[in-house]
Amino acid sequence: MHFTINGATLNAEPDIRASLLDVLREHLGLTGTKKGCDHGQCGACTVLVNGRRINSCLTLAVMHQDDDIMTIEGLGTPDNLSPMQAAFVKADGYQCGYCTPGQICSAVGMLDEVAKGWPSHVSADLARPGFDDDEISERMSGNLCRCSAYPNIVDAIREVAAADTGLAEAAE
């Protein structure tokens, strides 16, 4: 099977029943994506598929052969962090770090949803969702942090959102 992951074409021959998470970690050596609950409840395995965030433990890899998959390894490098990665470091939004790759991928996907005007379950105005703490909490609720670094994670997300003029308008 051929996959486009982090801009590169990679090959793997997993069992057709293998989850995307297992193919990333066990067959392709991309261990940044973490296996937490393996039931889609913690968000540690969040990756971006065609720009949308998904729990990679809940989807079969064979379903994504023609998709553009982005993992934490594709967002940035230690020498060239993405804006969200840099904001997490600056805001100390990682503590033990286990959930951090999923949190960062989810935050990147979430900011894209806000920029596109997609409402959440708590959006007061469906035509123009806001960007307050309730919105951020709701949109990130699928990603759990056992260390409770949530205030720092929200600070990191706000910093990146403030740098994006379209998101800054949503915050008003």
mmCIF file of C-alpha atoms in Angstrom:
data_model
loop_
_atom_site.group_PDB
_atom_site.id
_atom_site.type_symbol
_atom_site.label_atom_id
_atom_site.label_comp_id
_atom_site.label_asym_id
_atom_site.label_seq_id
_atom_site.Cartn_x
_atom_site.Cartn_y
_atom_site.Cartn_z
ATOM 1 C CA MET A 1 0.000 0.000 0.000
ATOM 2 C CA HIS A 2 1.121 3.539 -0.756
ATOM 3 C CA PHE A 3 0.466 6.440 1.601
ATOM 4 C CA THR A 4 1.169 10.157 1.325
ATOM 5 C CA ILE A 5 2.363 11.072 4.791
ATOM 6 C CA ASN A 6 3.958 14.394 5.668
ATOM 7 C CA GLY A 7 4.383 15.137 1.974
ATOM 8 C CA ALA A 8 6.244 11.910 1.145
ATOM 9 C CA THR A 9 5.020 8.712 -0.455
ATOM 10 C CA LEU A 10 5.606 5.805 1.899
ATOM 11 C CA ASN A 11 4.952 2.113 1.397
ATOM 12 C CA ALA A 12 3.735 -0.446 3.901
ATOM 13 C CA GLU A 13 2.264 -3.919 3.727
ATOM 14 C CA PRO A 14 0.105 -4.159 6.844
ATOM 15 C CA ASP A 15 -2.805 -6.463 7.468
ATOM 16 C CA ILE A 16 -5.849 -4.897 5.811
ATOM 17 C CA ARG A 17 -7.477 -4.715 9.258
ATOM 18 C CA ALA A 18 -4.696 -2.523 10.692
ATOM 19 C CA SER A 19 -5.620 0.891 12.021
ATOM 20 C CA LEU A 20 -3.963 3.971 10.613
ATOM 21 C CA LEU A 21 -2.340 4.449 14.026
ATOM 22 C CA ASP A 22 -0.739 1.009 13.956
ATOM 23 C CA VAL A 23 0.538 1.482 10.400
ATOM 24 C CA LEU A 24 2.054 4.862 11.294
ATOM 25 C CA ARG A 25 3.798 3.540 14.400
ATOM 26 C CA GLU A 26 4.587 -0.098 13.653
ATOM 27 C CA HIS A 27 5.086 -0.181 9.900
ATOM 28 C CA LEU A 28 6.359 3.293 9.076
ATOM 29 C CA GLY A 29 8.250 4.181 12.268
ATOM 30 C CA LEU A 30 6.351 7.437 12.833
ATOM 31 C CA THR A 31 6.102 7.115 16.592
ATOM 32 C CA GLY A 32 5.158 10.723 17.329
ATOM 33 C CA THR A 33 1.499 9.749 17.099
ATOM 34 C CA LYS A 34 0.696 8.092 20.414
ATOM 35 C CA LYS A 35 -1.491 5.130 21.295
ATOM 36 C CA GLY A 36 -3.455 6.093 24.369
ATOM 37 C CA CYS A 37 -6.788 4.397 24.852
ATOM 38 C CA ASP A 38 -7.026 2.748 21.394
ATOM 39 C CA HIS A 39 -10.787 3.464 21.540
ATOM 40 C CA GLY A 40 -11.017 7.059 20.251
ATOM 41 C CA GLN A 41 -11.636 8.544 23.666
ATOM 42 C CA CYS A 42 -8.357 10.319 24.515
ATOM 43 C CA GLY A 43 -7.172 11.994 21.291
ATOM 44 C CA ALA A 44 -3.494 11.036 21.735
ATOM 45 C CA CYS A 45 -3.551 9.540 18.232
ATOM 46 C CA THR A 46 -4.978 12.615 16.472
ATOM 47 C CA VAL A 47 -3.558 13.253 13.003
ATOM 48 C CA LEU A 48 -4.707 15.415 10.100
ATOM 49 C CA VAL A 49 -6.173 13.652 7.059
ATOM 50 C CA ASN A 50 -6.820 15.984 4.144
ATOM 51 C CA GLY A 51 -6.587 18.824 6.665
ATOM 52 C CA ARG A 52 -9.219 17.406 9.034
ATOM 53 C CA ARG A 53 -8.380 15.975 12.414
ATOM 54 C CA ILE A 54 -9.210 12.350 13.087
ATOM 55 C CA ASN A 55 -8.463 9.721 15.702
ATOM 56 C CA SER A 56 -6.110 7.430 13.813
ATOM 57 C CA CYS A 57 -6.941 4.497 16.106
ATOM 58 C CA LEU A 58 -10.528 4.439 14.824
ATOM 59 C CA THR A 59 -9.883 4.218 11.095
ATOM 60 C CA LEU A 60 -8.422 1.525 8.901
ATOM 61 C CA ALA A 61 -5.231 2.442 7.089
ATOM 62 C CA VAL A 62 -6.509 1.015 3.786
ATOM 63 C CA MET A 63 -9.178 3.733 3.764
ATOM 64 C CA HIS A 64 -6.506 6.443 3.472
ATOM 65 C CA GLN A 65 -4.274 5.348 0.598
ATOM 66 C CA ASP A 66 -5.282 8.339 -1.528
ATOM 67 C CA ASP A 67 -5.368 10.864 1.310
ATOM 68 C CA ASP A 68 -2.869 13.464 2.465
ATOM 69 C CA ILE A 69 -1.919 12.457 6.013
ATOM 70 C CA MET A 70 -0.077 14.841 8.330
ATOM 71 C CA THR A 71 1.423 13.683 11.620
ATOM 72 C CA ILE A 72 3.285 15.653 14.272
ATOM 73 C CA GLU A 73 6.528 14.806 12.450
ATOM 74 C CA GLY A 74 5.255 16.645 9.363
ATOM 75 C CA LEU A 75 4.220 19.835 11.141
ATOM 76 C CA GLY A 76 7.754 20.840 12.056
ATOM 77 C CA THR A 77 11.183 19.692 13.149
ATOM 78 C CA PRO A 78 13.160 20.357 16.323
ATOM 79 C CA ASP A 79 15.148 22.963 14.376
ATOM 80 C CA ASN A 80 12.116 24.455 12.623
ATOM 81 C CA LEU A 81 9.019 24.218 14.813
ATOM 82 C CA SER A 82 5.586 24.977 13.425
ATOM 83 C CA PRO A 83 3.870 28.013 14.984
ATOM 84 C CA MET A 84 1.691 25.728 17.124
ATOM 85 C CA GLN A 85 4.654 23.649 18.303
ATOM 86 C CA ALA A 86 6.567 26.806 19.198
ATOM 87 C CA ALA A 87 3.542 28.184 21.073
ATOM 88 C CA PHE A 88 3.213 24.944 23.067
ATOM 89 C CA VAL A 89 6.870 25.204 24.085
ATOM 90 C CA LYS A 90 6.534 28.888 24.985
ATOM 91 C CA ALA A 91 3.322 28.361 26.999
ATOM 92 C CA ASP A 92 4.579 25.131 28.640
ATOM 93 C CA GLY A 93 1.558 23.340 27.231
ATOM 94 C CA TYR A 94 3.057 19.888 27.278
ATOM 95 C CA GLN A 95 4.031 18.770 30.828
ATOM 96 C CA CYS A 96 4.656 14.979 30.471
ATOM 97 C CA GLY A 97 4.312 15.290 26.686
ATOM 98 C CA TYR A 98 2.419 12.093 25.954
ATOM 99 C CA CYS A 99 -0.725 13.809 24.679
ATOM 100 C CA THR A 100 1.145 16.709 23.075
ATOM 101 C CA PRO A 101 1.374 15.402 19.475
ATOM 102 C CA GLY A 102 -2.380 14.761 19.416
ATOM 103 C CA GLN A 103 -3.104 18.081 21.132
ATOM 104 C CA ILE A 104 -1.004 19.984 18.586
ATOM 105 C CA CYS A 105 -2.487 18.210 15.556
ATOM 106 C CA SER A 106 -5.974 18.749 16.957
ATOM 107 C CA ALA A 107 -5.285 22.433 17.655
ATOM 108 C CA VAL A 108 -4.039 22.959 14.091
ATOM 109 C CA GLY A 109 -7.168 21.278 12.722
ATOM 110 C CA MET A 110 -9.394 23.188 15.122
ATOM 111 C CA LEU A 111 -7.992 26.565 14.070
ATOM 112 C CA ASP A 112 -8.669 25.633 10.456
ATOM 113 C CA GLU A 113 -12.281 24.793 11.362
ATOM 114 C CA VAL A 114 -12.676 28.177 13.070
ATOM 115 C CA ALA A 115 -11.128 29.969 10.089
ATOM 116 C CA LYS A 116 -13.648 28.228 7.821
ATOM 117 C CA GLY A 117 -16.495 29.383 10.071
ATOM 118 C CA TRP A 118 -17.561 25.930 11.226
ATOM 119 C CA PRO A 119 -19.629 26.212 14.402
ATOM 120 C CA SER A 120 -19.222 23.940 17.411
ATOM 121 C CA HIS A 121 -21.857 22.651 19.818
ATOM 122 C CA VAL A 122 -21.462 25.758 21.984
ATOM 123 C CA SER A 123 -21.365 28.372 19.214
ATOM 124 C CA ALA A 124 -23.833 31.102 20.087
ATOM 125 C CA ASP A 125 -23.877 32.397 16.505
ATOM 126 C CA LEU A 126 -23.891 29.605 13.928
ATOM 127 C CA ALA A 127 -23.135 32.040 11.118
ATOM 128 C CA ARG A 128 -20.067 33.462 12.841
ATOM 129 C CA PRO A 129 -18.705 31.292 15.658
ATOM 130 C CA GLY A 130 -16.726 33.072 18.325
ATOM 131 C CA PHE A 131 -13.416 32.086 19.795
ATOM 132 C CA ASP A 132 -13.789 32.319 23.555
ATOM 133 C CA ASP A 133 -12.730 29.825 26.236
ATOM 134 C CA ASP A 134 -15.966 27.855 25.861
ATOM 135 C CA GLU A 135 -15.360 27.451 22.123
ATOM 136 C CA ILE A 136 -11.750 26.360 22.598
ATOM 137 C CA SER A 137 -12.691 23.934 25.365
ATOM 138 C CA GLU A 138 -15.500 22.406 23.340
ATOM 139 C CA ARG A 139 -13.443 22.113 20.176
ATOM 140 C CA MET A 140 -10.516 20.523 22.035
ATOM 141 C CA SER A 141 -12.676 18.289 24.258
ATOM 142 C CA GLY A 142 -11.681 15.151 22.356
ATOM 143 C CA ASN A 143 -8.084 15.538 23.513
ATOM 144 C CA LEU A 144 -7.400 14.633 27.113
ATOM 145 C CA CYS A 145 -4.378 15.644 29.194
ATOM 146 C CA ARG A 146 -3.810 13.640 32.361
ATOM 147 C CA CYS A 147 -1.380 16.288 33.624
ATOM 148 C CA SER A 148 -4.079 18.970 33.338
ATOM 149 C CA ALA A 149 -2.030 21.385 31.247
ATOM 150 C CA TYR A 150 -5.267 22.748 29.798
ATOM 151 C CA PRO A 151 -4.745 26.437 30.701
ATOM 152 C CA ASN A 152 -1.331 26.365 29.022
ATOM 153 C CA ILE A 153 -2.712 24.543 25.998
ATOM 154 C CA VAL A 154 -5.423 27.203 25.639
ATOM 155 C CA ASP A 155 -2.741 29.922 25.943
ATOM 156 C CA ALA A 156 -0.748 28.295 23.138
ATOM 157 C CA ILE A 157 -3.809 28.054 20.899
ATOM 158 C CA ARG A 158 -4.737 31.681 21.599
ATOM 159 C CA GLU A 159 -1.212 32.829 20.713
ATOM 160 C CA VAL A 160 -1.326 31.130 17.313
ATOM 161 C CA ALA A 161 -4.882 32.336 16.705
ATOM 162 C CA ALA A 162 -3.858 35.926 17.530
ATOM 163 C CA ALA A 163 -1.125 35.757 14.889
ATOM 164 C CA ASP A 164 -3.726 34.775 12.265
ATOM 165 C CA THR A 165 -5.816 37.825 11.384
ATOM 166 C CA GLY A 166 -8.829 35.760 10.316
ATOM 167 C CA LEU A 167 -8.893 33.981 13.652
ATOM 168 C CA ALA A 168 -8.263 37.161 15.560
ATOM 169 C CA GLU A 169 -11.456 38.566 14.037
ATOM 170 C CA ALA A 170 -13.376 35.502 15.271
ATOM 171 C CA ALA A 171 -12.084 36.179 18.772
ATOM 172 C CA GLU A 172 -13.716 39.603 18.821
#
